[in-house]
Short mmCIF file of N, CA, C and O in Angstrom, two decimals:
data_model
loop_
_atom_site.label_atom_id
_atom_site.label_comp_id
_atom_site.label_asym_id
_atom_site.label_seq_id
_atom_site.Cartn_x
_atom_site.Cartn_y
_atom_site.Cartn_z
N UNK A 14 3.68 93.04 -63.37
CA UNK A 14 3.52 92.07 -62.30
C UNK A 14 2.22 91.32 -62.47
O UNK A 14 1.17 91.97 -62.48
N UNK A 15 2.20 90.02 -62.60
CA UNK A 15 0.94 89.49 -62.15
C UNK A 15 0.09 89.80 -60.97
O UNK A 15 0.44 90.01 -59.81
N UNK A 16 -1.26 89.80 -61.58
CA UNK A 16 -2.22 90.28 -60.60
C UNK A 16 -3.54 89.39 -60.78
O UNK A 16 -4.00 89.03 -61.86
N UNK A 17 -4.03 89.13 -59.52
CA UNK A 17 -5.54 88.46 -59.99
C UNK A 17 -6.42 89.71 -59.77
O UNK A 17 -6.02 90.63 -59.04
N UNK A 18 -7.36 89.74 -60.26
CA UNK A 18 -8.70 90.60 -60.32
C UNK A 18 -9.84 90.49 -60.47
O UNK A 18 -10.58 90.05 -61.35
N UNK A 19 -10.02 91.17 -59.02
CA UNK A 19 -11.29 90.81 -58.03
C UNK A 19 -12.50 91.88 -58.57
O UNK A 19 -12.25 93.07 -58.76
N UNK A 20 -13.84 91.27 -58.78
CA UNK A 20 -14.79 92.13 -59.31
C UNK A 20 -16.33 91.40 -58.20
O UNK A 20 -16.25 90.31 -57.64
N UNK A 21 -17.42 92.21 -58.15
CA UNK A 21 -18.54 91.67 -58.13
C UNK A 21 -19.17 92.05 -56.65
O UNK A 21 -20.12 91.43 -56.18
N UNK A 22 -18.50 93.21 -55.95
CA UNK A 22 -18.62 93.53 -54.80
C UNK A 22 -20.04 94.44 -54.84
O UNK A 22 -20.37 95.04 -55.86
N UNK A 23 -20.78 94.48 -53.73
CA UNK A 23 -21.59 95.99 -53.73
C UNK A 23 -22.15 95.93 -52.43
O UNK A 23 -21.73 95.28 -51.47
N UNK A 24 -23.33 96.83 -52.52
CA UNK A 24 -23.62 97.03 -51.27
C UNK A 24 -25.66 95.84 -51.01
O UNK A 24 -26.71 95.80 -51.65
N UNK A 25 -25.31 95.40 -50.19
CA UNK A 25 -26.62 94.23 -49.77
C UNK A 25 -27.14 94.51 -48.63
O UNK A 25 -26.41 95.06 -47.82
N UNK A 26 -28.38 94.24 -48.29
CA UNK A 26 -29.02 93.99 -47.25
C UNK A 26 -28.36 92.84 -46.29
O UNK A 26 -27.75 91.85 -46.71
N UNK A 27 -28.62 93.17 -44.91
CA UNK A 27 -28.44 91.65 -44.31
C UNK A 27 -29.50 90.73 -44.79
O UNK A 27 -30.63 91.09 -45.09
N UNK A 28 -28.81 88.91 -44.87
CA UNK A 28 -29.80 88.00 -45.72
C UNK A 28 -29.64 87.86 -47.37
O UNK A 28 -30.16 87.09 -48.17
N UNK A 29 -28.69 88.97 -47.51
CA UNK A 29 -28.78 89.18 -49.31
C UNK A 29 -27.58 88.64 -49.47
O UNK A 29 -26.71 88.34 -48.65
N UNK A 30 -27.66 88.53 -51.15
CA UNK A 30 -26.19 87.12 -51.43
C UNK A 30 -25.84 88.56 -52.63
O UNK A 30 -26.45 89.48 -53.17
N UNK A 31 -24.44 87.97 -52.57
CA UNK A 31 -23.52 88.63 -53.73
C UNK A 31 -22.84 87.52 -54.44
O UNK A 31 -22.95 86.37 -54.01
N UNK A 32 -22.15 87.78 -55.49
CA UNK A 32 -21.42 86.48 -55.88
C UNK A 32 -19.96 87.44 -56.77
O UNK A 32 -20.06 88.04 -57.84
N UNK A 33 -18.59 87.29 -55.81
CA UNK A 33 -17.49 87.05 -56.74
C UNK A 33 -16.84 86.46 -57.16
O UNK A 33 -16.75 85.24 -56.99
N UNK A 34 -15.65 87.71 -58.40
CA UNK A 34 -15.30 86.94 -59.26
C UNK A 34 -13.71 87.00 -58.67
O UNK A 34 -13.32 87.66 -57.71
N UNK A 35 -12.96 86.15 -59.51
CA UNK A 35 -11.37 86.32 -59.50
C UNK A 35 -10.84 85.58 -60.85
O UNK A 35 -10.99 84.44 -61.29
N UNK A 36 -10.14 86.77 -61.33
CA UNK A 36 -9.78 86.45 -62.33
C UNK A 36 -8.22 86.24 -62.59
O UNK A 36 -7.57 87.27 -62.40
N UNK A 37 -7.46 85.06 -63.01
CA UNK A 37 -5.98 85.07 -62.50
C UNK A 37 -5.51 84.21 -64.09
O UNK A 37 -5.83 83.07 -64.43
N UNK A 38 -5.02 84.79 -64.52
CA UNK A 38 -3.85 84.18 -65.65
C UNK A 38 -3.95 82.92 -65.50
O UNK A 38 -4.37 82.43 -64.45
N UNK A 39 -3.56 82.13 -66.65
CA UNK A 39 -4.14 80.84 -66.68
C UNK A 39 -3.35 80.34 -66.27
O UNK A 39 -3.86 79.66 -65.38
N UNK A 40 -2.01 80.12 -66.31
CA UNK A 40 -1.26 79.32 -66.14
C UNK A 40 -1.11 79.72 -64.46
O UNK A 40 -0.68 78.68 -63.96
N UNK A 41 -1.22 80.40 -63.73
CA UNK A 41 -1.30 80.37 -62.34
C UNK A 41 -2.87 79.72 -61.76
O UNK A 41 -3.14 79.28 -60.65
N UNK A 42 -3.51 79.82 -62.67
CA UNK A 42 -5.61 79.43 -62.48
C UNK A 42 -4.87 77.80 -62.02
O UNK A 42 -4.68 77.44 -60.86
N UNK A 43 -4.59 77.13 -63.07
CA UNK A 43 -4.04 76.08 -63.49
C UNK A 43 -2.88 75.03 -62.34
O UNK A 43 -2.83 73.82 -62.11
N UNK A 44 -1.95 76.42 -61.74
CA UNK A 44 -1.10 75.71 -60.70
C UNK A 44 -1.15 75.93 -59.32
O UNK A 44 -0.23 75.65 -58.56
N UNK A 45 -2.55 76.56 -58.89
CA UNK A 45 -2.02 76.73 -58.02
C UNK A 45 -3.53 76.74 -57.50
O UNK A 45 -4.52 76.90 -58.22
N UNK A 46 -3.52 76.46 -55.46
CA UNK A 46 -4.46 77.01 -54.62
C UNK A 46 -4.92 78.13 -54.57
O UNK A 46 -4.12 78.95 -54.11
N UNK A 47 -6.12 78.61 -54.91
CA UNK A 47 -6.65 80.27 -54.73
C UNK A 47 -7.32 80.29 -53.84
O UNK A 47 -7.98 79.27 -53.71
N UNK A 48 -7.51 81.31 -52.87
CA UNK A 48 -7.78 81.83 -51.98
C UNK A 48 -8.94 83.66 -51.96
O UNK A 48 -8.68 84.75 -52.45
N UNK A 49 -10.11 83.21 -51.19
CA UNK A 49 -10.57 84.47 -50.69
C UNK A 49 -10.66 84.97 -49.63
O UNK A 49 -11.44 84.46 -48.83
N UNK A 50 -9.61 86.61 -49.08
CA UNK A 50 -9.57 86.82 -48.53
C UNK A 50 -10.47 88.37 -48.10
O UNK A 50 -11.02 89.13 -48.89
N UNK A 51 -10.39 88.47 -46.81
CA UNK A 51 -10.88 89.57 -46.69
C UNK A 51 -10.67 90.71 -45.43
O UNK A 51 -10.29 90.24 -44.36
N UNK A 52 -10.91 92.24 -45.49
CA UNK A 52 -9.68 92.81 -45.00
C UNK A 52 -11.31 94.08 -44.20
O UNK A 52 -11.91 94.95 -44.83
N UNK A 53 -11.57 93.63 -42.57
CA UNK A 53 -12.62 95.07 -42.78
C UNK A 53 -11.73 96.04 -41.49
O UNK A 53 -10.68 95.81 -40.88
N UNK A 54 -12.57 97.02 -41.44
CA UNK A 54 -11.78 98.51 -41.34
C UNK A 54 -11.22 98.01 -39.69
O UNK A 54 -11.79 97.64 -38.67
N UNK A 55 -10.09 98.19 -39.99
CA UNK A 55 -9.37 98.27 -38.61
C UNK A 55 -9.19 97.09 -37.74
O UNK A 55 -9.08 96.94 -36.52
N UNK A 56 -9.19 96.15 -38.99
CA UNK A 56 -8.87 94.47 -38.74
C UNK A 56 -7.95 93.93 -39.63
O UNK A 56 -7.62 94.56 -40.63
N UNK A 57 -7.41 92.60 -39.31
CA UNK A 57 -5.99 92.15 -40.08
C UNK A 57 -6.95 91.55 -41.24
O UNK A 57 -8.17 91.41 -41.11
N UNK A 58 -6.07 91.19 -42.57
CA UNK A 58 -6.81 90.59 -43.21
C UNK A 58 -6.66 89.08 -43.36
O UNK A 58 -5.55 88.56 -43.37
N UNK A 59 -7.83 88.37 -43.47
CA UNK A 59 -7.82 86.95 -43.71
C UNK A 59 -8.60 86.00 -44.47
O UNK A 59 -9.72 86.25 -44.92
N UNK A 60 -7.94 84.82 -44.59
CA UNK A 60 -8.53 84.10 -45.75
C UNK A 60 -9.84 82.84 -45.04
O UNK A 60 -9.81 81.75 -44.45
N UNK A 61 -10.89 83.82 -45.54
CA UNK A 61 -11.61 83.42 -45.63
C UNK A 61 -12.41 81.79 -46.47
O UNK A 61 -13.42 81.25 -46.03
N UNK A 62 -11.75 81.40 -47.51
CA UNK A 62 -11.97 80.20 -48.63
C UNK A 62 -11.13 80.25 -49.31
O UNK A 62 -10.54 81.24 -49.75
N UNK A 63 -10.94 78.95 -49.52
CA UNK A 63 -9.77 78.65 -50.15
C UNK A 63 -10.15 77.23 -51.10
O UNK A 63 -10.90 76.36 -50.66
N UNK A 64 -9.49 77.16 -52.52
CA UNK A 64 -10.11 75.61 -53.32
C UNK A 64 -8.61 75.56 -54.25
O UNK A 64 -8.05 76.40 -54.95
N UNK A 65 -8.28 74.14 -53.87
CA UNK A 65 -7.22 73.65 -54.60
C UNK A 65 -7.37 73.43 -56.22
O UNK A 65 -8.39 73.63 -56.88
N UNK A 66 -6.23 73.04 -56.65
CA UNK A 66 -6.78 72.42 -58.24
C UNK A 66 -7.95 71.25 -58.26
O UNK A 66 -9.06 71.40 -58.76
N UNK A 67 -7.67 70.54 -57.88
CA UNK A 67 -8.38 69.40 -57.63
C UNK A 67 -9.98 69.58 -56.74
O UNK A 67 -10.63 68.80 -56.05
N UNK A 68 -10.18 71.12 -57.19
CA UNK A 68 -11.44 71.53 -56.28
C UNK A 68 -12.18 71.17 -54.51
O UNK A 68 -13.31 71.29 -54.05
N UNK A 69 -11.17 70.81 -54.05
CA UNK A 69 -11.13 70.59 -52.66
C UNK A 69 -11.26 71.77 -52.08
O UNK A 69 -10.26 72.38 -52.43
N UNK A 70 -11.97 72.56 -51.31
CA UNK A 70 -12.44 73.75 -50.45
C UNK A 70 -12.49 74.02 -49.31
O UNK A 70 -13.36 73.38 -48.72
N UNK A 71 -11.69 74.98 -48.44
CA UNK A 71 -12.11 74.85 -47.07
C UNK A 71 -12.54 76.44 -46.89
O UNK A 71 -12.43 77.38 -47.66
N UNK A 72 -13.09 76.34 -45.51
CA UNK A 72 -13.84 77.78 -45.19
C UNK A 72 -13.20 77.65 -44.09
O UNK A 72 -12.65 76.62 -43.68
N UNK A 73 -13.27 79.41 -43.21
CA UNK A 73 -12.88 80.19 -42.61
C UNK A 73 -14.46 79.84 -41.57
O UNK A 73 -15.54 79.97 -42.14
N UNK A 74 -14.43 79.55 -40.53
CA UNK A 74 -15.63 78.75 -39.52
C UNK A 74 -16.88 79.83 -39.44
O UNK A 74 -17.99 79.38 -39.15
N UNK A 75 -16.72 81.24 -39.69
CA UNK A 75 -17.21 82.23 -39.32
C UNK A 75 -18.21 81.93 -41.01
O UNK A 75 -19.36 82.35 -40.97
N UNK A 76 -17.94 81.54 -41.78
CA UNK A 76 -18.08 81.89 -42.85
C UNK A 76 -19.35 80.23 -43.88
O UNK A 76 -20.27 80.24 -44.70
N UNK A 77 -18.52 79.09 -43.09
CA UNK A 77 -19.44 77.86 -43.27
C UNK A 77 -20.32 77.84 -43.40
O UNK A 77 -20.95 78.47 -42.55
N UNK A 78 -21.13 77.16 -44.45
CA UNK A 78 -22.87 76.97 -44.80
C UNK A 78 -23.33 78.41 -45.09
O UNK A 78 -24.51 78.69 -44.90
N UNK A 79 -22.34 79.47 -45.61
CA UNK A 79 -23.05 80.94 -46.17
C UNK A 79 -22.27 81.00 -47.52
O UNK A 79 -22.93 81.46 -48.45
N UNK A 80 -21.00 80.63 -47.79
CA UNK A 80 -20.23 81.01 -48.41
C UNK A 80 -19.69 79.23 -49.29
O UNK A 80 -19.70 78.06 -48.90
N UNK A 81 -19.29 79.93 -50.58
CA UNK A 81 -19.53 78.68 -51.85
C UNK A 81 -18.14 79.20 -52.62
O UNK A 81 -18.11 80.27 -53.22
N UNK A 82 -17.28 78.51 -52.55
CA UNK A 82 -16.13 78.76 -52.99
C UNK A 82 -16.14 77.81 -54.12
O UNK A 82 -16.21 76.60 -53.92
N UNK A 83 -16.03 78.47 -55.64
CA UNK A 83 -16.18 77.48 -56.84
C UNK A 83 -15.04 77.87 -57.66
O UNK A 83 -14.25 78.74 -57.28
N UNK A 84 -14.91 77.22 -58.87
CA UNK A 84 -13.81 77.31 -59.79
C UNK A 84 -14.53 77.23 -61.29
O UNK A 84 -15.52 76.53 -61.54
N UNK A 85 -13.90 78.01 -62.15
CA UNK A 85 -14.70 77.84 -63.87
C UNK A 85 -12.85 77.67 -64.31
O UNK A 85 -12.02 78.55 -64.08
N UNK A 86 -12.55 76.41 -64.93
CA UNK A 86 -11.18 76.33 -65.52
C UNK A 86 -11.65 76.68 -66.87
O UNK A 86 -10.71 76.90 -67.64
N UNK A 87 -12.68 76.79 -67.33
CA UNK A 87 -12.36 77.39 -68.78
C UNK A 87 -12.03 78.79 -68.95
O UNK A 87 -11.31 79.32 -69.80
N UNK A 88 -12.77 79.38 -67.88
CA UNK A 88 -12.63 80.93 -67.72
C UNK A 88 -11.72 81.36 -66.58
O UNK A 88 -11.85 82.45 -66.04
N UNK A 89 -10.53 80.23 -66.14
CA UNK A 89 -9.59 80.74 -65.48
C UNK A 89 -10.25 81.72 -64.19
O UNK A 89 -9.73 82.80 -63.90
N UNK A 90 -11.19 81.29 -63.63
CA UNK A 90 -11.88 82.61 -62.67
C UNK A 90 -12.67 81.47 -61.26
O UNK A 90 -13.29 80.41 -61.40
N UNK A 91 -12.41 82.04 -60.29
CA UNK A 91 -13.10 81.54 -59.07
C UNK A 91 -13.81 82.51 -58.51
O UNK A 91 -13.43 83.67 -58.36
N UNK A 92 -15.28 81.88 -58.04
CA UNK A 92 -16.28 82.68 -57.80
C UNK A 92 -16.28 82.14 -56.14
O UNK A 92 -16.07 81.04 -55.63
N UNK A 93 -16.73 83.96 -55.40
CA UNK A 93 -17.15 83.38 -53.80
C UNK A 93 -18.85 83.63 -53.94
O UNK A 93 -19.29 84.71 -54.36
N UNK A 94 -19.47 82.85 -53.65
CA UNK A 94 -21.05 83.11 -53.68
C UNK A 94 -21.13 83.13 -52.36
O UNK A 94 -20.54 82.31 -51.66
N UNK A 95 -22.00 84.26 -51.81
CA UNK A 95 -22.11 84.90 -50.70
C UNK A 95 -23.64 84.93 -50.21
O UNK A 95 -24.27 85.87 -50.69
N UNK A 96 -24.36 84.07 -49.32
CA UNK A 96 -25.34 83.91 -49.36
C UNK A 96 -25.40 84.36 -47.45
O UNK A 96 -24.52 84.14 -46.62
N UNK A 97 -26.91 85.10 -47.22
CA UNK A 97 -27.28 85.26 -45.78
C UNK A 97 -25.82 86.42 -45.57
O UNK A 97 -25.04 86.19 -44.65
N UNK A 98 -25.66 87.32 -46.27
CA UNK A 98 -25.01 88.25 -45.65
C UNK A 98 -24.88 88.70 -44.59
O UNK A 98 -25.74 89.58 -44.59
N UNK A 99 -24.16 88.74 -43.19
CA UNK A 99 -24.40 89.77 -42.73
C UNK A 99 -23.31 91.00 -42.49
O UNK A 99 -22.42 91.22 -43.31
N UNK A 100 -23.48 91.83 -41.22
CA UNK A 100 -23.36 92.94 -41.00
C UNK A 100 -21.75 92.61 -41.03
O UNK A 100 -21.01 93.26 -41.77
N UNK A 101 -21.35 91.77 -40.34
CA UNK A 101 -20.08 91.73 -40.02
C UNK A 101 -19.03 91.01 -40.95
O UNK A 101 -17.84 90.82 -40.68
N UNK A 102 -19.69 90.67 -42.08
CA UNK A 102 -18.74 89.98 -43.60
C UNK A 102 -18.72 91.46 -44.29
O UNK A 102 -18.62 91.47 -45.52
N UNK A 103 -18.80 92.75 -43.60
CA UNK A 103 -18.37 93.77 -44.55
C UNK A 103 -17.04 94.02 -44.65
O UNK A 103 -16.49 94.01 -43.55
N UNK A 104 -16.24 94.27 -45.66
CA UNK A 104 -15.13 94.12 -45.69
C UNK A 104 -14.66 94.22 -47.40
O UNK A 104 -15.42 94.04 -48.35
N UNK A 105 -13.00 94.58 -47.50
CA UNK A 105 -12.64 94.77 -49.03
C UNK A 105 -12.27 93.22 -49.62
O UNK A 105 -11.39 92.76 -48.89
N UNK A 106 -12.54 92.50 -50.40
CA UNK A 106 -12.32 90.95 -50.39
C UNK A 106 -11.12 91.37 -51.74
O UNK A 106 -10.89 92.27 -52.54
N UNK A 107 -10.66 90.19 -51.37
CA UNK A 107 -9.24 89.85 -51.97
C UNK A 107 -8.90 88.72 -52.38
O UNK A 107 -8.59 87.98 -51.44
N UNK A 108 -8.76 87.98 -53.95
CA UNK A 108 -8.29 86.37 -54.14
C UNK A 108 -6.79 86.91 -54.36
O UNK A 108 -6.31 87.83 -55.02
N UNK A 109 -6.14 85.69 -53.31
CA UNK A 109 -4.71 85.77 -54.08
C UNK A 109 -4.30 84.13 -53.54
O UNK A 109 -5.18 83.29 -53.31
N UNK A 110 -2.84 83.85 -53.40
CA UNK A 110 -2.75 82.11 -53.54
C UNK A 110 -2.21 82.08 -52.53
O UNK A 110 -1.35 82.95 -52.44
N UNK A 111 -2.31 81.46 -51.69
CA UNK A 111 -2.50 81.38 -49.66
C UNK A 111 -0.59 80.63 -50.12
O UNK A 111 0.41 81.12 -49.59
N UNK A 112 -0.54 79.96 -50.70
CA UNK A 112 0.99 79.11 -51.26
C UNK A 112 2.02 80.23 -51.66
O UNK A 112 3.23 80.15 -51.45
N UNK A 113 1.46 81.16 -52.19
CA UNK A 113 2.58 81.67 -52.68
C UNK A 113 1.81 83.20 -53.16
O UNK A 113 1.37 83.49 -54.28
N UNK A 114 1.82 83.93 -52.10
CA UNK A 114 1.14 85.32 -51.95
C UNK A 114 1.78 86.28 -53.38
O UNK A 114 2.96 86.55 -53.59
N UNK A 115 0.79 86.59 -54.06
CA UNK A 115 1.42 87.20 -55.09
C UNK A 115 0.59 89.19 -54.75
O UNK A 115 -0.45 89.66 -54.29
N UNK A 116 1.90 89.68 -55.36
CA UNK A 116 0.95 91.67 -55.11
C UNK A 116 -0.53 91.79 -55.35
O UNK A 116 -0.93 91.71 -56.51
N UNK A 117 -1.15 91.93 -54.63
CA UNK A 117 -2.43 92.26 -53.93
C UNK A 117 -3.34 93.40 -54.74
O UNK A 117 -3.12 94.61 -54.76
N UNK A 118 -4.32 92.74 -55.33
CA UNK A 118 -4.84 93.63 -56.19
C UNK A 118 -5.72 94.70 -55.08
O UNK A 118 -5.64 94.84 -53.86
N UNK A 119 -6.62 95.41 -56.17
CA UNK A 119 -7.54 96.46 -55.65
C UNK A 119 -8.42 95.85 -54.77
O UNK A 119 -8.77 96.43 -53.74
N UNK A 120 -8.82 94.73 -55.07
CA UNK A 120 -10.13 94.14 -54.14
C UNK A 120 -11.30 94.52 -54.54
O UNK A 120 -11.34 95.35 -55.46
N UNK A 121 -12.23 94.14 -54.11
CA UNK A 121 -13.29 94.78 -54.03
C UNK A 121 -14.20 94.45 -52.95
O UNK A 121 -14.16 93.45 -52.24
N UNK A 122 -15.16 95.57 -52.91
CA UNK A 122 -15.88 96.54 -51.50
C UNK A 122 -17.10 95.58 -51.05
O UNK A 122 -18.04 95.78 -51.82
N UNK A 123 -17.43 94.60 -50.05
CA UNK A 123 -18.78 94.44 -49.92
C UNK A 123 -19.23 95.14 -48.60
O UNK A 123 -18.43 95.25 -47.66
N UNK A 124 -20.44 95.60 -48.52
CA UNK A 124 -20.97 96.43 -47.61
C UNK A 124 -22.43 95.86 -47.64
O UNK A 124 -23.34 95.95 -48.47
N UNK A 125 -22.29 95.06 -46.09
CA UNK A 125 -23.60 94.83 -45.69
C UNK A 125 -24.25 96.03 -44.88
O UNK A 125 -23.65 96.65 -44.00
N UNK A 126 -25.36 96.25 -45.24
CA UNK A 126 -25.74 97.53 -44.45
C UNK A 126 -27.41 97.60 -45.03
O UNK A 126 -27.73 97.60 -46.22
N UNK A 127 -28.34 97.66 -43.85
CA UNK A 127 -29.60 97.86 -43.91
C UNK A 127 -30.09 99.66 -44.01
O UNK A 127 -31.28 99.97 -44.07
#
């Protein structure tokens, strides 16, 4: 099954930036809207950023002027840069394609915590 795969999670201070990755087969990199979502304990999960082919980006309101949703088409990979962390963006993050939801990788863990 195709899968994208999510790397670059850890644990930050509040104020501290992380930056992930997503890594998705090219020919899906290529066709489609990707999306970062995110899932914390004992909440639904949601998409947080999202960037078309055509690099057009929207954010999740909670998330505006902290968060940098980019694209590398050579390396088939979209990065969330995560800047001014706080307490409450802790959560397992997840890219998958808001158009056409494909099986849900592992994610990975960010944990804001002083």
């Amino acid at each position: 099954q195709v899968q994208l795969v999510e790397s670059g999670g850890g644990l930050v201070q509040p104020g501290g930036s992380l930056r992930l990755s997503c890594t998705a087969p090219r020919m899906i990199f290529s066709m489609y809207t990707i999306g970062w979502y995110r899932q914390a304990p004992g909440k639904q999960r949601e998409l947080v950023a999202q960037i078309t082919r055509a690099d057009n980006s929207e954010y999740v309101d909670s998330v505006k002027g902290r968060f940098t949703i980019s694209r590398d088409n050579a390396k088939s990979t979209v990065y969330l840069q995560m800047d001014n962390l706080q307490f409450e963006d802790t959560a397992v993050y997840y890219c998958n394609l808001p158009f056409k939801i494909m099986t849900w990788g592992q994610g990975t863990q960010v944990t804001v915590s002083s």
